[in-house]
PDB file of C-alpha atoms in Angstrom:
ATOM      1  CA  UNK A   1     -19.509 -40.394 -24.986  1.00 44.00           C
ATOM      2  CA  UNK A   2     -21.356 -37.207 -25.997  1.00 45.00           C
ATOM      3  CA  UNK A   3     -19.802 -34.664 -28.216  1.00 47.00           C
ATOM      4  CA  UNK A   4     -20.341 -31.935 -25.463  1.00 46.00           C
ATOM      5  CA  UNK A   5     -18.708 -34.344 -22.614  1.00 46.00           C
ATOM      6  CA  UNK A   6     -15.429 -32.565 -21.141  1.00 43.00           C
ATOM      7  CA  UNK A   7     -12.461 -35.083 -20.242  1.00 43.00           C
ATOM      8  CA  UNK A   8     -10.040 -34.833 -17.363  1.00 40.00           C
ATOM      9  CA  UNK A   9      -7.524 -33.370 -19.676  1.00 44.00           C
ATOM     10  CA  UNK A  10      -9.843 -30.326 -20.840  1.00 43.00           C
ATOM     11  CA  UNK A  11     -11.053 -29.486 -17.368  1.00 40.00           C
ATOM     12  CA  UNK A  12      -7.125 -29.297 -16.545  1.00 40.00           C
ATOM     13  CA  UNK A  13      -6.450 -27.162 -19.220  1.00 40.00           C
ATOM     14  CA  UNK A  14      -9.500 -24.466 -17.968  1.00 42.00           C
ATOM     15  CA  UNK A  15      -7.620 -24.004 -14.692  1.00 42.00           C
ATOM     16  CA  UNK A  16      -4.122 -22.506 -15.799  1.00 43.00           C
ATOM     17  CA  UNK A  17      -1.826 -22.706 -18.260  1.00 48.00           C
ATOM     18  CA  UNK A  18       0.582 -24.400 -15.983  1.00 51.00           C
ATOM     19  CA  UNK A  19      -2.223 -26.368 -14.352  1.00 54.00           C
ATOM     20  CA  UNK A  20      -2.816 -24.524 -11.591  1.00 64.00           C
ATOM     21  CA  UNK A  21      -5.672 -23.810  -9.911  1.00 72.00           C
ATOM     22  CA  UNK A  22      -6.604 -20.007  -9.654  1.00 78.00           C
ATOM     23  CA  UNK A  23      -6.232 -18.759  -5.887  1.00 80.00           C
ATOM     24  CA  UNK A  24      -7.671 -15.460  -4.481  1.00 81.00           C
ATOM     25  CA  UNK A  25      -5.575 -12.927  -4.013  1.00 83.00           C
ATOM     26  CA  UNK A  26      -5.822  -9.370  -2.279  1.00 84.00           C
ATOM     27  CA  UNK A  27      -4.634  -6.264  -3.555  1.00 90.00           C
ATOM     28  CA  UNK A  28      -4.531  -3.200  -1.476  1.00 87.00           C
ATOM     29  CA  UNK A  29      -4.447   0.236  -3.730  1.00 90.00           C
ATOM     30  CA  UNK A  30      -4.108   3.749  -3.226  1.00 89.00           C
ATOM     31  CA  UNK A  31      -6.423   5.868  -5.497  1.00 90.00           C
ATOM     32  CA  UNK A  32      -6.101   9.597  -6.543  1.00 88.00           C
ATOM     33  CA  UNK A  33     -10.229  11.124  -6.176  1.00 86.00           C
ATOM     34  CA  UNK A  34     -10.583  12.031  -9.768  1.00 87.00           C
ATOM     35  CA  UNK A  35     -12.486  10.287 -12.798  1.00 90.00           C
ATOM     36  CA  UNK A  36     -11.375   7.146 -14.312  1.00 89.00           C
ATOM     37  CA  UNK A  37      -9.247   6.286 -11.486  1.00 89.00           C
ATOM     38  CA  UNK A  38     -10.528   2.977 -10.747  1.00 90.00           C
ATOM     39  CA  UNK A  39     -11.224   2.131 -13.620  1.00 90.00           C
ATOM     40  CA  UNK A  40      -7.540   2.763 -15.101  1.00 89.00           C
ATOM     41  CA  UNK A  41      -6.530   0.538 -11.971  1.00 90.00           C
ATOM     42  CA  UNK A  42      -8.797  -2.509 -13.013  1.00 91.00           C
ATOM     43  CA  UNK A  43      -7.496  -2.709 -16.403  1.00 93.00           C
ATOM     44  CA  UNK A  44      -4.147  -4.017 -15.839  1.00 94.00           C
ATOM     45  CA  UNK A  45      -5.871  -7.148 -13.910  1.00 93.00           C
ATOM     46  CA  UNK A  46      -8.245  -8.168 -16.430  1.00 92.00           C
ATOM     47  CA  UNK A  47      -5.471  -7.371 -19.210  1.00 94.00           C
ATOM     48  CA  UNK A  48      -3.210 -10.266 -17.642  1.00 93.00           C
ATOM     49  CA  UNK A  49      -5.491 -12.762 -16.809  1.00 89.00           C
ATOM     50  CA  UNK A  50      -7.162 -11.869 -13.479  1.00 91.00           C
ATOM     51  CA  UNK A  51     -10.881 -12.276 -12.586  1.00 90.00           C
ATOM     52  CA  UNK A  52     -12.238  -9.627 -10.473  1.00 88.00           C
ATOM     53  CA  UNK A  53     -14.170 -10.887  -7.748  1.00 84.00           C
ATOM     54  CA  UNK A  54     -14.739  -7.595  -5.524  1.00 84.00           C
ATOM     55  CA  UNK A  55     -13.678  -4.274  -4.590  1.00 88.00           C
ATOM     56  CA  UNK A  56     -13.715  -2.041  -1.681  1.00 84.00           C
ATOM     57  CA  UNK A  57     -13.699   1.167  -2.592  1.00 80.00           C
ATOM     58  CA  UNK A  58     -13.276   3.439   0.790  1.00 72.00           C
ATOM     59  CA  UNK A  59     -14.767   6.736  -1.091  1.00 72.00           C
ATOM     60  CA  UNK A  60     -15.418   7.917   2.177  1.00 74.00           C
ATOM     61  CA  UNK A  61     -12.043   7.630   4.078  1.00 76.00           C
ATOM     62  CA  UNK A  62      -8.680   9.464   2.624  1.00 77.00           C
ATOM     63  CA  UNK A  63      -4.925   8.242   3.432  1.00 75.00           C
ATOM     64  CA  UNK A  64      -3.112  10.155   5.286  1.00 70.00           C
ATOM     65  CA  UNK A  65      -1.716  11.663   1.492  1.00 73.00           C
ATOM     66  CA  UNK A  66      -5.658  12.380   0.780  1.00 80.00           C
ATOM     67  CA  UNK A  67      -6.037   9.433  -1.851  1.00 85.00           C
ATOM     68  CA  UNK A  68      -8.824   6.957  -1.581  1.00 87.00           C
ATOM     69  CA  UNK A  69      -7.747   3.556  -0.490  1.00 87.00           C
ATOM     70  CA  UNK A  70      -9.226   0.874  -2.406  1.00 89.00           C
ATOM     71  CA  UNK A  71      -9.028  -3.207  -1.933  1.00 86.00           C
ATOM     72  CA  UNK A  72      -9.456  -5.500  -4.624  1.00 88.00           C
ATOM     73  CA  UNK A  73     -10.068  -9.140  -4.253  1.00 84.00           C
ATOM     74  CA  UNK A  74      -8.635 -11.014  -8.076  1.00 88.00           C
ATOM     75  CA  UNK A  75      -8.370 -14.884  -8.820  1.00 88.00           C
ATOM     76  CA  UNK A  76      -5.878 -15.867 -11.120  1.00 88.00           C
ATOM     77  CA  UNK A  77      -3.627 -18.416 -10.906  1.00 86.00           C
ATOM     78  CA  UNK A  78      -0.307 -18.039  -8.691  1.00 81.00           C
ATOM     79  CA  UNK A  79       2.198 -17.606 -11.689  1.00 84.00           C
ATOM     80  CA  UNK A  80      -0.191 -14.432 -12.969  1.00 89.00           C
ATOM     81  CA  UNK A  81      -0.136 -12.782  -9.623  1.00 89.00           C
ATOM     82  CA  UNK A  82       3.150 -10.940  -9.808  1.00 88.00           C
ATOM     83  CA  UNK A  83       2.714 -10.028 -13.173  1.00 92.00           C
ATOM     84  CA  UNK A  84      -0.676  -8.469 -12.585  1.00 93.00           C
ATOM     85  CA  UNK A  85       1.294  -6.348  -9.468  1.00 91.00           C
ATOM     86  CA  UNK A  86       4.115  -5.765 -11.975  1.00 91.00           C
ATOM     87  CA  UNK A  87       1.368  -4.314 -14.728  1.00 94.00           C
ATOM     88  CA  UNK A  88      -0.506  -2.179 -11.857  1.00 92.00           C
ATOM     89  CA  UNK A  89       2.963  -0.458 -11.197  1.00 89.00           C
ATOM     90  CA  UNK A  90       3.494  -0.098 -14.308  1.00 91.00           C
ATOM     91  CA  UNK A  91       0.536   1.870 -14.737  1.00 89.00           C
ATOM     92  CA  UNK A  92       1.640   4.114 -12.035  1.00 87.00           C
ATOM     93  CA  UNK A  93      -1.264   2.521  -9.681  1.00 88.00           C
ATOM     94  CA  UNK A  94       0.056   2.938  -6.037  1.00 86.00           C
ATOM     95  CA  UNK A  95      -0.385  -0.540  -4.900  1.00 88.00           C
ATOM     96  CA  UNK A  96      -0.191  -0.681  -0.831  1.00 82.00           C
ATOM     97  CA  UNK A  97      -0.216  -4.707  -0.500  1.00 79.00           C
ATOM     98  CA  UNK A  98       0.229  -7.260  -2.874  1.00 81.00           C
ATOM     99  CA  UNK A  99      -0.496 -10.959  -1.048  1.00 72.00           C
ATOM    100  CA  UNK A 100       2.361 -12.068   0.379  1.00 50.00           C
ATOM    101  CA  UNK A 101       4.082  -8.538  -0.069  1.00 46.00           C
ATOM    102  CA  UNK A 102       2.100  -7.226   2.804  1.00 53.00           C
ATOM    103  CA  UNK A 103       4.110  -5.135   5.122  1.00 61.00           C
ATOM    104  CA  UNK A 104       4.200  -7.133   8.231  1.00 63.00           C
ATOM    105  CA  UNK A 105       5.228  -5.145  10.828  1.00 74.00           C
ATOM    106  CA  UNK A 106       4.591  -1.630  12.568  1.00 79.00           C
ATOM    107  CA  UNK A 107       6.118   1.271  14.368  1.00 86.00           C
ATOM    108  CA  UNK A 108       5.110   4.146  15.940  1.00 90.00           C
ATOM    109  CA  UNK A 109       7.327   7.678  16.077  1.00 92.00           C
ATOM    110  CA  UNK A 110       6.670  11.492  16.780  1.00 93.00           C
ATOM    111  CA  UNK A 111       8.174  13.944  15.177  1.00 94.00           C
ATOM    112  CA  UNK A 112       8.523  17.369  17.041  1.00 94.00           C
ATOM    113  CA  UNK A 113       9.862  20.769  16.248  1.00 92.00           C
ATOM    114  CA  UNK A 114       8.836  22.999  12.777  1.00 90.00           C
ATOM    115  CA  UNK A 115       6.960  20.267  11.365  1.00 88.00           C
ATOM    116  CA  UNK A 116       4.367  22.953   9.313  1.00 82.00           C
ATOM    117  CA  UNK A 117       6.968  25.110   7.807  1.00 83.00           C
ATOM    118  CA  UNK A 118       8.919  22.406   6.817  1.00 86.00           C
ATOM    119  CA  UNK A 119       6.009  21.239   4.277  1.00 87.00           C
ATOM    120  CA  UNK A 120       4.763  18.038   6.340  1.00 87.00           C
ATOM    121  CA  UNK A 121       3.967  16.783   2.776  1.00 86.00           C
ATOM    122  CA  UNK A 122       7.112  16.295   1.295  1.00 89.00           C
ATOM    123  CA  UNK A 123       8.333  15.008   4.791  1.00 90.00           C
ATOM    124  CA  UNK A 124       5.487  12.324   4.584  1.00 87.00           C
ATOM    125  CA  UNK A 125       6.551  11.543   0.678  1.00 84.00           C
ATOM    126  CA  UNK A 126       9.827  11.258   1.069  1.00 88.00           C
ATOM    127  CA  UNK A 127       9.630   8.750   4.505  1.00 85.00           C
ATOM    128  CA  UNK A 128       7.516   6.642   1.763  1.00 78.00           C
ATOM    129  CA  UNK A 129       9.877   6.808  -0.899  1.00 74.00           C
ATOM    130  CA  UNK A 130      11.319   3.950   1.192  1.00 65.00           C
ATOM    131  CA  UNK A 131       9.613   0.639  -0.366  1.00 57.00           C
ATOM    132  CA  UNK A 132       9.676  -0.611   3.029  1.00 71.00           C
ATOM    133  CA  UNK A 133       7.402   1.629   4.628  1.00 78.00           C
ATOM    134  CA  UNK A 134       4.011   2.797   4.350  1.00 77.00           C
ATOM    135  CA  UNK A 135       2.056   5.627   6.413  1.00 79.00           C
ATOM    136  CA  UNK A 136      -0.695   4.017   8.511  1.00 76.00           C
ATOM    137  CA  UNK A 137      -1.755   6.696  10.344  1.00 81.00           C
ATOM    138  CA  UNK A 138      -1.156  10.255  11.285  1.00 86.00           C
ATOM    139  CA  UNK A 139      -1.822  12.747  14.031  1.00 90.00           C
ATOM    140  CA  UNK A 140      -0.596  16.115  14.314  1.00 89.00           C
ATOM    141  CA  UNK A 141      -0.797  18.375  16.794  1.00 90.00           C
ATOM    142  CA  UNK A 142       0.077  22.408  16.130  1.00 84.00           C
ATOM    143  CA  UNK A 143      -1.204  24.425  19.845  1.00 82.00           C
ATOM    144  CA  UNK A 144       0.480  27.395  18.663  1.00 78.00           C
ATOM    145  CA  UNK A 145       0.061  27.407  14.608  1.00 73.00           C
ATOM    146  CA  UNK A 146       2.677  27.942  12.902  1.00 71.00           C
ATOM    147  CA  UNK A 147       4.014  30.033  15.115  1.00 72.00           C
ATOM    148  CA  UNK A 148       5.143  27.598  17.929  1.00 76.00           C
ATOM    149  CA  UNK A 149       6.932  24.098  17.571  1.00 83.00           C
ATOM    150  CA  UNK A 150       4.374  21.562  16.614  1.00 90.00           C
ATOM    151  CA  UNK A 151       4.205  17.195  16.321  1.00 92.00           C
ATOM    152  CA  UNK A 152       3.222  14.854  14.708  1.00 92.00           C
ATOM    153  CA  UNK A 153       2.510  11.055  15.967  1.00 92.00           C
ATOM    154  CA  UNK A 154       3.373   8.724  13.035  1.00 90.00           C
ATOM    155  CA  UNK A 155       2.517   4.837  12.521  1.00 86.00           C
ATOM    156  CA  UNK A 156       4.312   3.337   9.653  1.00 86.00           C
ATOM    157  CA  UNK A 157       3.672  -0.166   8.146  1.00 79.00           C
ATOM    158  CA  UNK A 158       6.839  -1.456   7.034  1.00 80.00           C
ATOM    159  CA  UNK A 159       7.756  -5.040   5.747  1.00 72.00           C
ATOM    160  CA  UNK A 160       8.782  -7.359   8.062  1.00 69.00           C
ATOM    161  CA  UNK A 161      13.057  -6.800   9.810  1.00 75.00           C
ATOM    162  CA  UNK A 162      13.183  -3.637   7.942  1.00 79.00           C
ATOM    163  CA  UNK A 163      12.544  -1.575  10.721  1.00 85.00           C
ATOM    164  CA  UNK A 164      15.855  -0.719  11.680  1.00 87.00           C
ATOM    165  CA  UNK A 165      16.431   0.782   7.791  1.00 88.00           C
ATOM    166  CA  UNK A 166      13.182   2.485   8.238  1.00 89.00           C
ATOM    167  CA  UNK A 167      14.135   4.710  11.363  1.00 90.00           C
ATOM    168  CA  UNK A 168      17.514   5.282  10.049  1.00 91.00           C
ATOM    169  CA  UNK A 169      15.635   6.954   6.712  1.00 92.00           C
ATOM    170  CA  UNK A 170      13.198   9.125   9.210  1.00 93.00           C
ATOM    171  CA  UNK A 171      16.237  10.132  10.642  1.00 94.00           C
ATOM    172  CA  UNK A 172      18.054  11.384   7.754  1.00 94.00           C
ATOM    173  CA  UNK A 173      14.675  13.562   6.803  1.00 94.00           C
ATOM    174  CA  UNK A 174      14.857  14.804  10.222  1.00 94.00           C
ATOM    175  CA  UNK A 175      18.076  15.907  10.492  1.00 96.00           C
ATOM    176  CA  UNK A 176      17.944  17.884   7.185  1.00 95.00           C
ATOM    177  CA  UNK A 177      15.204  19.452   8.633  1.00 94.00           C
ATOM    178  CA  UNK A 178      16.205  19.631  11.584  1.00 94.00           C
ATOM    179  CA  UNK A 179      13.243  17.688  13.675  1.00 94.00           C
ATOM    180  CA  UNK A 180      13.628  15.686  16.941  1.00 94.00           C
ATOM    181  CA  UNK A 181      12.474  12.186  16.504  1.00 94.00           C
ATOM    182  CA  UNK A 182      11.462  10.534  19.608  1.00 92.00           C
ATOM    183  CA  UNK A 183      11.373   6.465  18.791  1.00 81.00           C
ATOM    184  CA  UNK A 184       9.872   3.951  19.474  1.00 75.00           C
ATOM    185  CA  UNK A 185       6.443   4.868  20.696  1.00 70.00           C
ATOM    186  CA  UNK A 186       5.225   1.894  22.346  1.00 65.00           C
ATOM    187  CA  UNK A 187       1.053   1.293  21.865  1.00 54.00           C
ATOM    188  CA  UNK A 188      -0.192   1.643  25.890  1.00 49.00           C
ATOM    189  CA  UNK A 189      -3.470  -0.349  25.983  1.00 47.00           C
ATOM    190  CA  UNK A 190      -6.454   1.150  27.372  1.00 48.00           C
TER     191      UNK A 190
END
């Protein structure tokens, strides 16, 4: 056999450390638009073993709390995953989905009464300080300005039989600022 021959054994070794063969994985990530961003994101996946096969960044597009979302395809092998998530986190990296930490449901509310003057932003940050819920999407509507009672139509992601926990923390913002929350909105196909 030829000194440059690779067993079995070797090519096991290449896979994983706990011989396991590296699976894709998507990670979904919330950027802020300013220099270095992205690449501050990357780091932590290449620093603990993942191999970057492609991102998505949506430049274009904002979430609804003006950051750029970004997807990021990685292999590494299944025991890395959740450290790589972990070290993102850590880094203060927003990270929307993680695999099989995707949230797996959705719901649909409005919101109606002073929404502007009680600072729709912190409203929005503080209905995602839940873990279990993301912001999808968001619609507002203010006829009047500021001077009139506006609404706002909100679709949350949240993880899978946590939406009962989910309205209950809308609710509690709502109250304390005193909003009506109409709930569910059920989608009406077209």
């Amino acid at each position: 056999m030829a000194d440059d021959a690779v067993t079995t054994d070797e090519l096991e070794e290449e896979r994983t450390d706990g011989g396991e063969r590296p699976q894709t994985h998507t990670i979904r990530l919330e950027l802020q638009d300013k220099p270095g961003e992205l690449l501050s994101a990357l780091r932590p996946i290449a620093d603990n073993g993942g191999n970057l096969l492609s991102i998505f960044h949506e430049r274009g597009n904002l979430t609804p709390r003006g950051h750029i979302p970004v997807e990021v395809d990685v292999e590494c092998p299944p025991d890395r995953f959740d450290t790589i998530v972990e070290a993102l986190r850590d880094e203060g990296v927003n990270v929307i989905q993680a695999g099989a930490e995707r949230f797996g449901e959705e719901m649909a509310l409005l919101l109606v009464g002073d929404i502007v003057d009680t600072d729709l932003s912190d409203t929005l940050r503080r209905i995602e300080s839940s873990t279990d819920a993301t912001l999808a999407d968001l619609s507002l509507s203010a006829p009047e300005g500021r001077d009139g009672a506006s609404s706002a139509r909100l679709r949350l992601a949240t993880r899978t039989g946590r939406t009962d926990e989910v309205f209950a923390h809308v609710r509690d913002i709502a109250e304390e600022k005193d909003l009506d929350v109409i709930e569910p909105l059920l989608e009406v196909a077209e």
